[in-house]
Amino acid sequence: MTNEKAFEKAKRYIPGGVNSPVRAFKSVGGTPIIIERGKNEFLYDIDGKKYIDFVLSWGPLIFGHCGKDLENALIKTAKKGLSFGAPTRLETELAKLILSHFDWLDKIRFCSSGTEATMSAIRLARAYSKKDGIIKFEGCYHGHSDSLLVKAGSGATTFGNASSLGVPEDFAKHTHLAVYNDIQSVKKCFESGEIGTVIIEPIAGNMGLVPADLTFLLNLRDLCTKNGAVLIFDEVMSGFRASEKGSHKFNQISSDMVTFGKVIGGGMSVAAFAGKAEIMDMLSPDGGVYQAGTLSGNPLAMAVGIATLSKIFKTNYLYEKLNKKANFITQALEKSAKAKGIPIQTTTRGSMWGFFFNENPVKNYDDALKSDTEMFAKFHAQMLKRGVYLAPSQFETCFVCTKHNKKSLEDTQDAIEKSFKAI
Ligand SMILES: *Cc1c(COP(=O)(O)O)cnc(C)c1O
């Protein structure tokens, strides 16, 4: 009851009661749970009900909630001051930590959200390539800046139409839409002659989990090189989630720029964009591309980022172990769905896992849209009732953290079995 009341109250003051739309549970129905606190792999709502958390703040919390080492790093740093708007050594330390795993990237700049990271990366890529046109893929999400907030029309390779009110046609007209995993659609976009930038989630996590095919990515890399276009891998989600090298572990492809977010802040507001020196040196104050931020490189955020990445690098076989947990869940899903005759597709990449109620493999956005969203809503509600917190949309990715253990995974398996039986 308390959840409902608190949500009603939120709606009086905040549009839709939330500060980011998917939190409102619109696509699964019902009321979102209002969170009181988290601990390890669990969330507790304001009614005191406990949930096994597979959202983990949409990715950042690879070690779960309230880890002592992260907490200590935060407190220690907070005691020295919350923000200075001036350089600290922490920024250099985090920059070095990240770049040490991406040896084809020379420099990195921090900002506060993934939206900023991709927006700034594109500005820089446009300046470098001296071309305004960009290619983005249907179903890939790169934050909510104007030129990236363009989704599928039916004519995939035609000029984009804005998917939000308030985005001027003029801003969206340089965004060319291509079909994920379809190299022909990319070639068509390049025919316009104005393409200088291609941005892609090499492991798409924002239409559900849809990894790109290796040959598609190799061809994409090739096309960009031939056409002198800057290739940006948006690894805001997959960076340090799929592996310690993001998608690189799976495809061995070096993009010209990479964007980061989520895990690199361990739950604090940090994102970043990185690239080869000749591109990054065009950034202000050295170059003519302007980009700035009052809280960019904030010391608290840097400290938690450093603590998170240091812990990642210290943990042996981290992603292999996490992947075992992810596979345990997707196998449980397959088994129980099939027993009930419900078509399902599942995938994992490192600590990321996803499933579609779909008869066919999902390779792109159109495939994803054919999934049974009503079934998803029913399943989500059943799982929530049984204390398992999944992303509240068919078109999102779920995660595991190091704190998910045998007990919480078996409890999840049990909830999955019971939920399918109850549908
Ligand atoms: C989350 C996400 C973003 C946006 O990051 P915000 O911090 O929410 O602005 C961009 N790209 C990808 C791939 C993401 O998953």
GROMACS .gro file of N, CA and C in nm, residues 35 37-44 51-58 60-71 266-267 311 389 401-404:
model
  111
   35ILE      N    1   1.198   0.238  -0.364
   35ILE     CA    2   1.311   0.174  -0.296
   35ILE      C    3   1.347   0.245  -0.166
   37ARG      N    4   1.617   0.084   0.035
   37ARG     CA    5   1.761   0.063   0.043
   37ARG      C    6   1.802  -0.062  -0.034
   38GLY      N    7   1.932  -0.079  -0.053
   38GLY     CA    8   1.983  -0.200  -0.115
   38GLY      C    9   2.091  -0.260  -0.027
   39LYS      N   10   2.111  -0.391  -0.039
   39LYS     CA   11   2.222  -0.457   0.032
   39LYS      C   12   2.262  -0.580  -0.048
   40ASN      N   13   2.389  -0.588  -0.083
   40ASN     CA   14   2.437  -0.700  -0.166
   40ASN      C   15   2.352  -0.716  -0.294
   41GLU      N   16   2.290  -0.835  -0.310
   41GLU     CA   17   2.211  -0.856  -0.433
   41GLU      C   18   2.064  -0.824  -0.411
   42PHE      N   19   2.032  -0.759  -0.301
   42PHE     CA   20   1.891  -0.736  -0.269
   42PHE      C   21   1.851  -0.589  -0.269
   43LEU      N   22   1.724  -0.568  -0.301
   43LEU     CA   23   1.659  -0.437  -0.286
   43LEU      C   24   1.550  -0.453  -0.182
   44TYR      N   25   1.523  -0.346  -0.107
   44TYR     CA   26   1.411  -0.346  -0.012
   44TYR      C   27   1.323  -0.228  -0.046
   51TYR      N   28   1.364  -0.796  -0.253
   51TYR     CA   29   1.369  -0.844  -0.392
   51TYR      C   30   1.511  -0.881  -0.429
   52ILE      N   31   1.526  -0.986  -0.510
   52ILE     CA   32   1.656  -1.015  -0.571
   52ILE      C   33   1.668  -0.921  -0.691
   53ASP      N   34   1.774  -0.843  -0.692
   53ASP     CA   35   1.786  -0.734  -0.790
   53ASP      C   36   1.868  -0.776  -0.912
   54PHE      N   37   1.805  -0.776  -1.029
   54PHE     CA   38   1.876  -0.804  -1.154
   54PHE      C   39   1.884  -0.680  -1.244
   55VAL      N   40   1.848  -0.565  -1.187
   55VAL     CA   41   1.858  -0.440  -1.263
   55VAL      C   42   1.989  -0.369  -1.225
   56LEU      N   43   2.018  -0.369  -1.093
   56LEU     CA   44   2.147  -0.319  -1.044
   56LEU      C   45   2.176  -0.178  -1.095
   57SER      N   46   2.072  -0.092  -1.081
   57SER     CA   47   2.083   0.047  -1.125
   57SER      C   48   2.108   0.056  -1.276
   58TRP      N   49   2.057  -0.041  -1.349
   58TRP     CA   50   2.071  -0.050  -1.495
   58TRP      C   51   2.215  -0.079  -1.537
   60PRO      N   52   2.543  -0.038  -1.344
   60PRO     CA   53   2.664   0.005  -1.271
   60PRO      C   54   2.711  -0.087  -1.158
   61LEU      N   55   2.617  -0.151  -1.086
   61LEU     CA   56   2.656  -0.216  -0.960
   61LEU      C   57   2.705  -0.359  -0.981
   62ILE      N   58   2.821  -0.374  -1.038
   62ILE     CA   59   2.873  -0.507  -1.069
   62ILE      C   60   2.908  -0.585  -0.942
   63PHE      N   61   2.930  -0.514  -0.831
   63PHE     CA   62   2.956  -0.581  -0.703
   63PHE      C   63   2.837  -0.574  -0.609
   64GLY      N   64   2.722  -0.540  -0.661
   64GLY     CA   65   2.602  -0.534  -0.578
   64GLY      C   66   2.594  -0.404  -0.498
   65HIS      N   67   2.500  -0.401  -0.403
   65HIS     CA   68   2.477  -0.279  -0.326
   65HIS      C   69   2.564  -0.272  -0.201
   66CYS      N   70   2.609  -0.153  -0.169
   66CYS     CA   71   2.672  -0.123  -0.039
   66CYS      C   72   2.798  -0.204  -0.010
   67GLY      N   73   2.883  -0.226  -0.111
   67GLY     CA   74   3.011  -0.291  -0.084
   67GLY      C   75   3.095  -0.202   0.007
   68LYS      N   76   3.159  -0.264   0.105
   68LYS     CA   77   3.237  -0.187   0.204
   68LYS      C   78   3.349  -0.106   0.141
   69ASP      N   79   3.421  -0.167   0.046
   69ASP     CA   80   3.537  -0.097  -0.012
   69ASP      C   81   3.495   0.027  -0.092
   70LEU      N   82   3.384   0.016  -0.162
   70LEU     CA   83   3.335   0.131  -0.238
   70LEU      C   84   3.286   0.240  -0.143
   71GLU      N   85   3.215   0.194  -0.042
   71GLU     CA   86   3.162   0.287   0.058
   71GLU      C   87   3.277   0.361   0.127
  266GLY      N   88   3.055   0.297  -1.091
  266GLY     CA   89   3.013   0.211  -0.981
  266GLY      C   90   2.886   0.259  -0.910
  267GLY      N   91   2.803   0.338  -0.978
  267GLY     CA   92   2.680   0.387  -0.917
  267GLY      C   93   2.679   0.539  -0.899
  311LYS      N   94   3.889  -0.311  -0.814
  311LYS     CA   95   3.836  -0.439  -0.767
  311LYS      C   96   3.811  -0.534  -0.884
  389TYR      N   97   1.328  -0.884  -0.894
  389TYR     CA   98   1.318  -0.755  -0.961
  389TYR      C   99   1.390  -0.759  -1.094
  401CYS      N  100   2.541  -0.968  -1.047
  401CYS     CA  101   2.655  -0.909  -0.977
  401CYS      C  102   2.726  -1.019  -0.899
  402THR      N  103   2.841  -0.986  -0.842
  402THR     CA  104   2.919  -1.087  -0.771
  402THR      C  105   2.844  -1.142  -0.649
  403LYS      N  106   2.748  -1.065  -0.598
  403LYS     CA  107   2.677  -1.108  -0.477
  403LYS      C  108   2.568  -1.210  -0.502
  404HIS      N  109   2.524  -1.224  -0.626
  404HIS     CA  110   2.426  -1.329  -0.655
  404HIS      C  111   2.496  -1.464  -0.627
   0.00000   0.00000   0.00000
